[in-house]
XYZ file of C-alpha atoms in Angstrom:
582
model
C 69.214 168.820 35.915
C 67.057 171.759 36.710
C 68.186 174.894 38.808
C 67.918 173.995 42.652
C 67.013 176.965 45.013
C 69.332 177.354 47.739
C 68.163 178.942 51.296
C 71.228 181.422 52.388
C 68.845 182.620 55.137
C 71.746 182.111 57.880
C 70.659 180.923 61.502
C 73.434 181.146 64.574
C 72.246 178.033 66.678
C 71.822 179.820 70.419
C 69.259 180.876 72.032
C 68.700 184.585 73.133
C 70.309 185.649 76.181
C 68.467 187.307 78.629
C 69.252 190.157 81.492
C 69.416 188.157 84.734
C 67.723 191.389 86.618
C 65.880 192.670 83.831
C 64.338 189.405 82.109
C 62.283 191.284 79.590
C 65.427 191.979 77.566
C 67.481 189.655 75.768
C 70.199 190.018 73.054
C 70.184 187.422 70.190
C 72.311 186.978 66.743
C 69.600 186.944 63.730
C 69.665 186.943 60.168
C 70.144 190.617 58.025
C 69.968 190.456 54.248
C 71.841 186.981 54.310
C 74.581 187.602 57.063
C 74.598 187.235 61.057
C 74.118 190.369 63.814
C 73.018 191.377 67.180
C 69.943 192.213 67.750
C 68.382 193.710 71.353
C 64.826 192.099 72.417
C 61.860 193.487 74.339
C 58.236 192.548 74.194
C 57.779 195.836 72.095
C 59.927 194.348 69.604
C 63.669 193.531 68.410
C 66.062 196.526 67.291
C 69.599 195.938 65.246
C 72.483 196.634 67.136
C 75.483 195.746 64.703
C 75.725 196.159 60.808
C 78.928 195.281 59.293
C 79.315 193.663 56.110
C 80.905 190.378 57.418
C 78.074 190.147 60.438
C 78.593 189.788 64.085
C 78.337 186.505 65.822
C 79.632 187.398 69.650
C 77.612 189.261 72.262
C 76.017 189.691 75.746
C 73.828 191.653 77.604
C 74.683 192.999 81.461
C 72.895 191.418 84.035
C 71.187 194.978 84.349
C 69.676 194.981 81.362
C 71.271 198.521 80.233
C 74.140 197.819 78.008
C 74.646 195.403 74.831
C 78.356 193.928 74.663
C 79.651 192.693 71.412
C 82.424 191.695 69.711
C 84.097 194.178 66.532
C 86.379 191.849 65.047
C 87.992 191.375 61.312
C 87.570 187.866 59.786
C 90.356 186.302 61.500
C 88.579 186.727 64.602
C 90.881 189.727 65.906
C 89.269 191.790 67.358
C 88.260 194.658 70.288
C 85.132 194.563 72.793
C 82.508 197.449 71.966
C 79.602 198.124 74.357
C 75.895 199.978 73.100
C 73.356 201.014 75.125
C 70.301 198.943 75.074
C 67.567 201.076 74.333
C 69.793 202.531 71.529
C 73.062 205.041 70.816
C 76.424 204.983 69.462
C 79.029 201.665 70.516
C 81.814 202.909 72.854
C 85.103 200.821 73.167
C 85.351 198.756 76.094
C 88.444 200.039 76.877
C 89.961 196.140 76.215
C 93.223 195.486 74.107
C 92.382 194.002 70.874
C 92.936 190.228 70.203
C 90.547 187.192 69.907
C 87.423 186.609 71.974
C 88.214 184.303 74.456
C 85.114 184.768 77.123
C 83.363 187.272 78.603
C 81.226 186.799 81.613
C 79.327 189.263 84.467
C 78.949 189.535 88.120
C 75.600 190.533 89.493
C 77.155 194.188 89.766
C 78.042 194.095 86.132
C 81.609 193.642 86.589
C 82.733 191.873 83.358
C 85.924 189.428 83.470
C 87.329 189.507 79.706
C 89.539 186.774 78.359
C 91.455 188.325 75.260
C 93.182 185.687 73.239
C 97.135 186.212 71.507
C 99.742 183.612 71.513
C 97.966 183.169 75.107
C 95.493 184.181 77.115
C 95.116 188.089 79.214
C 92.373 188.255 81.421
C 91.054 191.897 82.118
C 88.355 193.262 85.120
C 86.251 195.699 83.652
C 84.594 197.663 86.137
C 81.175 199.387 85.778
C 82.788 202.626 85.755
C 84.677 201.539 82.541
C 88.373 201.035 84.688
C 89.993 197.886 83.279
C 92.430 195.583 85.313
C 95.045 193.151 84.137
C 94.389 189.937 86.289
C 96.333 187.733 84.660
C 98.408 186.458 81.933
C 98.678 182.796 80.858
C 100.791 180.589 78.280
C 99.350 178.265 75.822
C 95.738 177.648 75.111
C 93.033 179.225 77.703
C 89.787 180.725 77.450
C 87.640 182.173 79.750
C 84.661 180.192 81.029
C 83.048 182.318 84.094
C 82.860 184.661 86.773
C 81.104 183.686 90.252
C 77.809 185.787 91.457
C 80.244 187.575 93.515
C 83.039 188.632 90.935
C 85.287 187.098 93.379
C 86.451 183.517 91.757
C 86.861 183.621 87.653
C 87.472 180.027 85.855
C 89.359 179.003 82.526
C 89.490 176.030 80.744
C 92.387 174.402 78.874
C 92.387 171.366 76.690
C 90.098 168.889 78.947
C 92.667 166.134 78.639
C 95.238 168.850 79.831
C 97.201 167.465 83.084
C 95.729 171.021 84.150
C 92.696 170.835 82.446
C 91.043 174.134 84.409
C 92.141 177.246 86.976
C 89.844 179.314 89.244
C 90.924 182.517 89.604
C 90.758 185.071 92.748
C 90.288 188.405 90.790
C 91.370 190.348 93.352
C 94.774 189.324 94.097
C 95.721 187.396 90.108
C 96.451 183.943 92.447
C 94.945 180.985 91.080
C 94.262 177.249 91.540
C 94.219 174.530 88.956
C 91.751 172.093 88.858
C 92.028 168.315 87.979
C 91.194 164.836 88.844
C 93.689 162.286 88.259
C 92.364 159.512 85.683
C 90.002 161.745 84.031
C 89.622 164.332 81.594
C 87.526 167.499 82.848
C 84.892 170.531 80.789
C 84.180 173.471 82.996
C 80.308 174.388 82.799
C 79.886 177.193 85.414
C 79.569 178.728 88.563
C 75.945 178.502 90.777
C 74.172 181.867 89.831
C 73.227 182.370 93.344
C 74.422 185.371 96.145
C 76.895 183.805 98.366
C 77.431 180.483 96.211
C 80.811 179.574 94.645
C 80.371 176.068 93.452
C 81.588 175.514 90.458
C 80.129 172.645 88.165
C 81.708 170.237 85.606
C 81.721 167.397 83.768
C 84.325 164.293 83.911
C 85.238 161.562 81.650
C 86.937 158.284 82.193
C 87.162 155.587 79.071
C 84.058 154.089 80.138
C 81.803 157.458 81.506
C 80.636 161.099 81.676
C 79.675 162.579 85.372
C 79.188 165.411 86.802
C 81.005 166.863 89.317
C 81.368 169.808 91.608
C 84.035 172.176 92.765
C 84.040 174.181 95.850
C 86.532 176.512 97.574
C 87.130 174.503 100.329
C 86.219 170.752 99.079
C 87.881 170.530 95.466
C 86.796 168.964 93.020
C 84.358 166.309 93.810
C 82.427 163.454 91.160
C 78.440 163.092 91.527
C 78.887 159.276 91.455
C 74.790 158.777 91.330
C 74.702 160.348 87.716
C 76.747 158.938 84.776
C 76.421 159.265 80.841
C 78.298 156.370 78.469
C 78.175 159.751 75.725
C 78.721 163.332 76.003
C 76.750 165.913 78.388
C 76.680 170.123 78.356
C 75.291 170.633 81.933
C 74.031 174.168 83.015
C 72.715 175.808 85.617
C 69.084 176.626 86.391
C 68.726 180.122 88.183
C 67.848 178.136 91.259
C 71.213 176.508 91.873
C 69.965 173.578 92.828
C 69.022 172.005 89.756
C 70.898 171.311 86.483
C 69.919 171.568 82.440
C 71.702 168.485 81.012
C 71.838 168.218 76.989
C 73.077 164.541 76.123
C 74.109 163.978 72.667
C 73.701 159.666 71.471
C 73.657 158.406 68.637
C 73.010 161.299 66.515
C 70.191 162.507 68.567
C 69.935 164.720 71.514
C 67.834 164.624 74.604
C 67.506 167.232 77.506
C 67.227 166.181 81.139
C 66.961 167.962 84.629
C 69.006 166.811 87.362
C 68.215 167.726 90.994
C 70.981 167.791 93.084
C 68.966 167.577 96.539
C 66.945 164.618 95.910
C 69.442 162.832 93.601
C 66.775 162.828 90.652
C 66.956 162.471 87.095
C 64.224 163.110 84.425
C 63.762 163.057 80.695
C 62.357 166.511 79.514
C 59.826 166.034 76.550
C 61.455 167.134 73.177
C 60.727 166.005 70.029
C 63.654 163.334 68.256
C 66.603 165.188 66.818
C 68.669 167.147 67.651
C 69.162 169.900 70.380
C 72.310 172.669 68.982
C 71.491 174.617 72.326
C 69.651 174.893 75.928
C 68.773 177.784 78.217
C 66.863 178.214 81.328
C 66.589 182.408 81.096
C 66.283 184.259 84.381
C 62.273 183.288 84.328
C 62.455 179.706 84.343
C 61.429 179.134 81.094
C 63.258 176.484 79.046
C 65.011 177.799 75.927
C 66.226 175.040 73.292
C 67.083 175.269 69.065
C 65.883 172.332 68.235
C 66.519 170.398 64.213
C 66.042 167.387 62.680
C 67.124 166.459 58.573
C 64.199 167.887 57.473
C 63.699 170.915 59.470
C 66.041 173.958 59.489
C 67.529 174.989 63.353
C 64.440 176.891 65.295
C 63.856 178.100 68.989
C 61.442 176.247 70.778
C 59.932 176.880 74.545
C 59.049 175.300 77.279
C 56.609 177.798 77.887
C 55.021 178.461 74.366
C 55.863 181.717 73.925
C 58.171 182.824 70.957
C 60.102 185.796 71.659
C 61.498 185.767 67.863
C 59.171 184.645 66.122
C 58.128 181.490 64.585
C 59.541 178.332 63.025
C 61.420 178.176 59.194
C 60.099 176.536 56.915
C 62.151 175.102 53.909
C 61.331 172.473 51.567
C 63.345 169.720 52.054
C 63.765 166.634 49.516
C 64.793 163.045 50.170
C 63.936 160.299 52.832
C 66.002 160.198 55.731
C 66.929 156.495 56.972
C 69.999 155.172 59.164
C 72.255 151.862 58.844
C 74.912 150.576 61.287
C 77.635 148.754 59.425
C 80.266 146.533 61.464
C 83.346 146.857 60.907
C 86.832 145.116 63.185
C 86.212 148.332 65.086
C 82.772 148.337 66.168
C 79.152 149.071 64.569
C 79.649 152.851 62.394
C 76.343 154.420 62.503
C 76.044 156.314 59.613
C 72.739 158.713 58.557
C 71.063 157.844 54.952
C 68.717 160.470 53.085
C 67.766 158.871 49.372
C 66.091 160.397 46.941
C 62.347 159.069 45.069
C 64.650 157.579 41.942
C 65.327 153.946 42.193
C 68.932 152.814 43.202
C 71.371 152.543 42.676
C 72.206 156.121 43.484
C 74.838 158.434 43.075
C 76.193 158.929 46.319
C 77.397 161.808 48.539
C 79.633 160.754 51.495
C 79.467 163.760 53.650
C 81.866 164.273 56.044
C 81.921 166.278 59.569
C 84.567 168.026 61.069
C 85.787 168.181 64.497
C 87.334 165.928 64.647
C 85.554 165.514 67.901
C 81.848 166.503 66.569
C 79.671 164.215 64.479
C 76.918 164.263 62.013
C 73.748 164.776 63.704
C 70.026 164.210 62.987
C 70.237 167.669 61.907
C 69.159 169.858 58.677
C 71.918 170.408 56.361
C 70.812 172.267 53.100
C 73.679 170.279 51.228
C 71.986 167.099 51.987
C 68.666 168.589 50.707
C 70.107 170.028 47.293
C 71.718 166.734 46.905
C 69.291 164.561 47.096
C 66.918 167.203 45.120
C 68.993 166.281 42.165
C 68.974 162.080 42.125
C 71.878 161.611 44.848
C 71.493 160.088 48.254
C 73.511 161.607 50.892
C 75.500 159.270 53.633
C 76.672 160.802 57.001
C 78.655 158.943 58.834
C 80.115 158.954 62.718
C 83.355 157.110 61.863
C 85.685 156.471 64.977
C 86.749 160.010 66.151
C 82.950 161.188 66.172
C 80.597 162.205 69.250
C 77.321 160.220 70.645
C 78.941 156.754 71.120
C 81.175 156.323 74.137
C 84.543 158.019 75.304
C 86.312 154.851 73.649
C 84.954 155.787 70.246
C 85.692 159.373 70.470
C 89.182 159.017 71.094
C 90.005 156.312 68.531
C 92.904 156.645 66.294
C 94.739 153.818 66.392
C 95.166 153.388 63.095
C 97.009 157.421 63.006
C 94.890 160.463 62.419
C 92.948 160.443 59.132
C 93.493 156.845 58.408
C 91.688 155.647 61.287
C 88.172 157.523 59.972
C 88.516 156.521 56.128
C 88.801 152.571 57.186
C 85.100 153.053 58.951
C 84.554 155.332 55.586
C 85.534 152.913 53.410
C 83.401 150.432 55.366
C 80.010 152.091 54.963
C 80.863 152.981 51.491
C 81.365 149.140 50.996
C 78.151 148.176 52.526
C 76.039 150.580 50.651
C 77.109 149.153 47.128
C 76.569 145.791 48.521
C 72.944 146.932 49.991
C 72.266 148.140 46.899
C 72.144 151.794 47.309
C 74.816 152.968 45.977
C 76.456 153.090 42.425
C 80.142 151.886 43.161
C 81.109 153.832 39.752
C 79.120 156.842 41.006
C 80.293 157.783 44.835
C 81.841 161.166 45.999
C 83.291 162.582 49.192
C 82.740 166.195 50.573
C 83.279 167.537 53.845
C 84.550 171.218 55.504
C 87.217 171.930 57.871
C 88.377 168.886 59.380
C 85.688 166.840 57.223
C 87.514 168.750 54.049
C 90.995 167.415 55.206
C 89.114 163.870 55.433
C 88.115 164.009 51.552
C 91.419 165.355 50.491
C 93.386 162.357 52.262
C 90.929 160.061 50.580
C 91.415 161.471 47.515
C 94.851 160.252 48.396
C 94.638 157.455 49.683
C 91.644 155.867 48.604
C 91.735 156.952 44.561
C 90.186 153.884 43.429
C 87.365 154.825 45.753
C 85.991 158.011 44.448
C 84.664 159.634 41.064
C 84.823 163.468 42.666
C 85.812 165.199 45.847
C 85.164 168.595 47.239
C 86.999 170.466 50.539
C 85.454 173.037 52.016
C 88.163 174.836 54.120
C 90.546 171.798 54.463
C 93.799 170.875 56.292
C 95.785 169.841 53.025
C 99.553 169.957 54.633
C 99.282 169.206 58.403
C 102.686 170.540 59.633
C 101.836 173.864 57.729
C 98.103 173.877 59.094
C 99.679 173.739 62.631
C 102.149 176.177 62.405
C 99.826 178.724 61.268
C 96.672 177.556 63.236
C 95.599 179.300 66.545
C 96.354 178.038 69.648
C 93.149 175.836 70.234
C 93.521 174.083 67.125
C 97.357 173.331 67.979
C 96.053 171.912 71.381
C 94.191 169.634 69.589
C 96.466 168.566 67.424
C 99.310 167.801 69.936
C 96.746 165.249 71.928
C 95.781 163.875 68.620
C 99.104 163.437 67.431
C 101.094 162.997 70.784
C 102.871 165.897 70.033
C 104.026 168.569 67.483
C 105.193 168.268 64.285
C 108.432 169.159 65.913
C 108.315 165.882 68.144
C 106.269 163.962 65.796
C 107.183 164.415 62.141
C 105.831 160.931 60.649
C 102.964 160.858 61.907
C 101.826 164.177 60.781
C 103.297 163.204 57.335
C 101.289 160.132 57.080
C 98.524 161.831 58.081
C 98.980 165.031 55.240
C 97.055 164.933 52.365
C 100.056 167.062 51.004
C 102.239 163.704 51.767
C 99.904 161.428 49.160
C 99.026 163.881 46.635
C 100.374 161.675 43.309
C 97.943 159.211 43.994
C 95.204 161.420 43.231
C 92.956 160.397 40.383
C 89.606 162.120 40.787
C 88.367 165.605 40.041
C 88.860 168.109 43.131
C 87.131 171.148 44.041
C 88.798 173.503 46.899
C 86.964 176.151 48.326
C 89.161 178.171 50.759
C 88.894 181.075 52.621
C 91.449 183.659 52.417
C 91.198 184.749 56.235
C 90.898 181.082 57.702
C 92.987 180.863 61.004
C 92.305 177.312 61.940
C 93.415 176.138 58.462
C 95.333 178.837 57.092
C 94.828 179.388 52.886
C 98.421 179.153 52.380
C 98.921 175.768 53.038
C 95.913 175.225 50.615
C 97.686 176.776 47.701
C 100.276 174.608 48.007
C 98.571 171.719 47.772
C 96.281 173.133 44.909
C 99.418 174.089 42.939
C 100.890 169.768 43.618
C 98.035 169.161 42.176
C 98.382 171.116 39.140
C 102.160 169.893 38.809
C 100.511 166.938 38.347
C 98.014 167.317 35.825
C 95.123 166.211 38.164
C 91.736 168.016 37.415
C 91.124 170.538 39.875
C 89.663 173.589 40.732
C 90.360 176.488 43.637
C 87.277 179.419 44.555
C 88.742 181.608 47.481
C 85.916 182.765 49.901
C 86.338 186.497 51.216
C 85.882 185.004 54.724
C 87.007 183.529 57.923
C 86.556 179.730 58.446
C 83.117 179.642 59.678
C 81.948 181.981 57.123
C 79.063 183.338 58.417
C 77.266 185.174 55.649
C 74.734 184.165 53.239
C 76.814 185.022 49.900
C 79.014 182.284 51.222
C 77.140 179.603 52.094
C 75.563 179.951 48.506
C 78.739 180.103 46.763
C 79.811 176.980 48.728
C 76.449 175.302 47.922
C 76.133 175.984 44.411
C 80.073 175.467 43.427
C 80.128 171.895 45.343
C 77.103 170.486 44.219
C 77.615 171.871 40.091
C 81.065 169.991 40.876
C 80.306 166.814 42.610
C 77.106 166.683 40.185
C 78.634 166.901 37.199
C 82.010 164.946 38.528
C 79.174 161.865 38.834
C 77.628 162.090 35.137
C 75.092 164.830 35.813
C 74.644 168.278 34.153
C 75.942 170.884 35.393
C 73.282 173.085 38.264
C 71.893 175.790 35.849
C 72.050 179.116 37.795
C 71.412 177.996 41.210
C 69.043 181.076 43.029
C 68.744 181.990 46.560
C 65.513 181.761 48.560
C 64.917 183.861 51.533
């Protein structure tokens, strides 16, 4: 096995974000020697605003044009608000306590509403002068979604399936409203970005639908009953406020769509198949989107054919991407194939997503690439839990938590060795986050399954993970679960890796990060040190990061250790001094 060149070029999938009065300047996160940071964009050219050695991934830019917001936080995302002038200077503090970024959005005065995440949420005013305002202070999970052309009304979201699933705020006086429709679970998008406008659009979900819907100061909240998705939308706004951006996710694939709200119109915008991570109308009208597919990296396209930073990547990309649907008691699991030019049988990759609620997308991943660049084909697959296919399918788990997604794993696995295209003796599982919990419980309780297994920043004791997880992540959880560990006990222990660790037969790479707040390291070690008590092969790498990791010495040492595991786990050599491109 020769060495395998690894890009650690690192690409944050959103488009720039323009100045709503000024729309010849836009902040953007780029790429610096291998790690994410702010950058400030005119037609002259782009300047760096941040350099810190873990990279910056949160900013803004005032609807003025005149000031660059952006987030200085440590690599458990805690953090204070710093502002820097455009056109260039030293950051000043916002004048913001320090927590976790939980929103920021503008008026058309430049009035910012802050949400600043602890145990809870604290919204702050910040004028233009730099005075800052308490508005409120809220329990549990929150985050701050937007603030109306006016500064008047300011909206946060909860968990959507959350009997109070959103609040509009008046920022004047700290009152507020919550927002829900019974029988449905409800995402706040945004309010119109129009003077003297306060609607505030959504989305809704019932088991069978998506639709939008609108709220209004005096009306509530009220459906659009002549639009409705059977998968997931992101609607936003155009500048207009009469029209609306829609990005549908099915299937793996994305597709955008405009929506006018006066003639009751829908139409299909031209894109090319794959996948859209993002969508923008800027202040101009022009049409923003990153578009991928498996054998393109993440790039900004236009409506309008211009390319404010610059062109497309390029990266050479191996295998041949291909897709199967395999029934299963459940319904069809679409799963994404990329094989390599050997014949099959293959050694074969299951690669898992997180999420849970996400899924694997017609979408470059440079693991997939390096994989099948050595003789392995790669399977992605949406098992129950995933995105794309239907409110029904996303919220399956009726078999518990974990189990639930390795019976459709364990299905497509099955139906590749039959097809042919796998090597039953030869098959390995690798995921991150929640995808890296998924291959540790199947390492569990699938042993007779898998040759190798590799978590990337796993849940690996799911009481533990909870109680040191931030307050999204233990929102999830308790709708997952039906509860708290507290309230629930056996079904979190059924669904802990932790819980079926002396079944474990195969080899087991974790790499963990030692500043991960959404799975914290420490209930890692613990499961890394069962398995050692046990005399299971095994092997721990700690990443000097937060979970996302968002620097290019990271995603390399996460490349290069998983596939010189899995690889030589499945009878290969070991990767010979993997190098970096880019």
């Amino acid at each position: 096995m020769n060495a395998v060149e690894i890009d650690v070029r690192v690409f944050f999938p959103e488009p720039p974000a323009f100045a709503e009065f000024a729309p010849t300047r836009a902040v953007y996160v780029g790429d610096v020697d291998g790690r994410c940071e702010v950058f400030a964009w005119t037609s002259a050219g782009a300047r760096q605003v941040t350099d810190r050695p873990q990279g910056t991934v949160t900013c803004a830019i005032d609807p003025t044009g005149a000031w660059v917001w952006w987030f200085d936080d440590d690599l458990t995302g805690v953090g204070r608000w710093r502002i820097t002038p455009f056109g260039g200077g030293a950051a000043v503090d916002a004048g913001l306590p320090p927590g976790r970024a939980a929103g920021l959005a503008m008026s058309a005065d430049g009035t910012a509403a802050v949400g600043v995440g602890h145990d809870g949420l604290s919204v702050h005013r910040r004028h233009p002068d730099g005075r800052v305002d308490l508005i409120g202070e809220f329990d549990g999970y929150a985050t701050l979604v937007d603030l109306s052309h006016s500064g008047r009304l300011a909206v946060l979201a909860r968990d959507p399936e959350d009997p109070v699933p959103a609040v509009v705020l008046d920022v004047a006086t700290g009152g507020h409203l919550p927002l829900h429709l019974p029988g449905r679970s409800l995402w706040v998008a945004g309010f119109a970005p129009v003077p003297g406008d306060e609607r505030l659009l959504l989305t809704t979900a019932s088991d069978t639908a998506y639709r939008l819907a609108e709220w209004t100061p005096g009306g509530g909240v009220r459906e659009l009953p002549w639009f409705e998705s059977e998968t997931e939308i992101a609607p936003s706004w155009y500048p207009d406020g009469r029209r609306v951006l829609l990005r549908r996710d099915r299937h793996a694939r994305s597709e955008l769509r405009e929506l006018d709200l006066d003639r009751r119109t829908d139409t299909l915008l031209p894109t090319q198949r794959g996948t859209i991570l993002a969508a923008q109308v800027q202040p101009d009208g022009d049409l923003h989107h990153v578009w991928t597919d498996t054998a393109h990296p993440p790039h900004l396209r236009t409506a309008s054919g211009r390319r404010p930073l610059g062109g497309p990547r390029t990266t050479a990309v191996a295998g041949t991407p291909r897709e199967v649907w395999v029934d299963t008691p459940a319904g069809p699991v679409h799963t994404l194939l990329t094989v390599p030019g050997s014949p099959p049988p293959h050694p074969t990759v299951f690669l898992l997503h997180g999420g849970p609620h996400a899924a694997a997308h017609d979408a470059y991943d440079a693991l997939v690439s390096v994989f099948t660049g050595i003789g392995c084909a790669v399977a992605r697959p949406n098992y129950r839990g995933s995105t794309g296919y239907g409110a029904a399918w996303r919220n399956d788990f009726s078999d518990g938590p974990g189990h639930t997604q390795l019976l459709d794993l364990a299905a497509v696995r099955e139906h590749l060795v039959r097809a042919g295209v796998a090597d039953e003796h030869r098959t390995a599982v690798v995921g991150t986050s929640w995808g890296g919990y998924l291959a540790l419980l199947a390492a569990g309780v699938q042993p007779e399954l898998w040759q190798s297994v590799a978590a990337v920043n796993p849940i690996a004791d799911y009481a533990a993970a909870y109680r040191g997880a931030t307050p999204a992540v233990r929102a999830l959880d308790r709708r997952i679960f039906g509860g708290d560990p507290d309230r629930r006990p056996a079904a979190y222990a059924a669904a802990s890796p932790m819980t079926h660790v002396a079944a474990v037969r195969a080899p087991v790479l974790v790499l963990a990060a030692t500043d991960d707040d959404r799975c914290p390291p420490e209930q890692v070690a613990a499961y890394v040190a069962a398995l050692s008590a046990r005399g299971v092969e095994h092997e721990l790498q700690w990443t000097r990061s937060g979970h996302e990791g968002h620097t290019g010495a990271v995603h390399h040492q996460v490349i290069s250790s998983v596939v010189r595991f899995v690889a030589t786990a499945l009878g290969g050599r070991a990767l010979s001094a993997p190098t970096k491109a880019g």
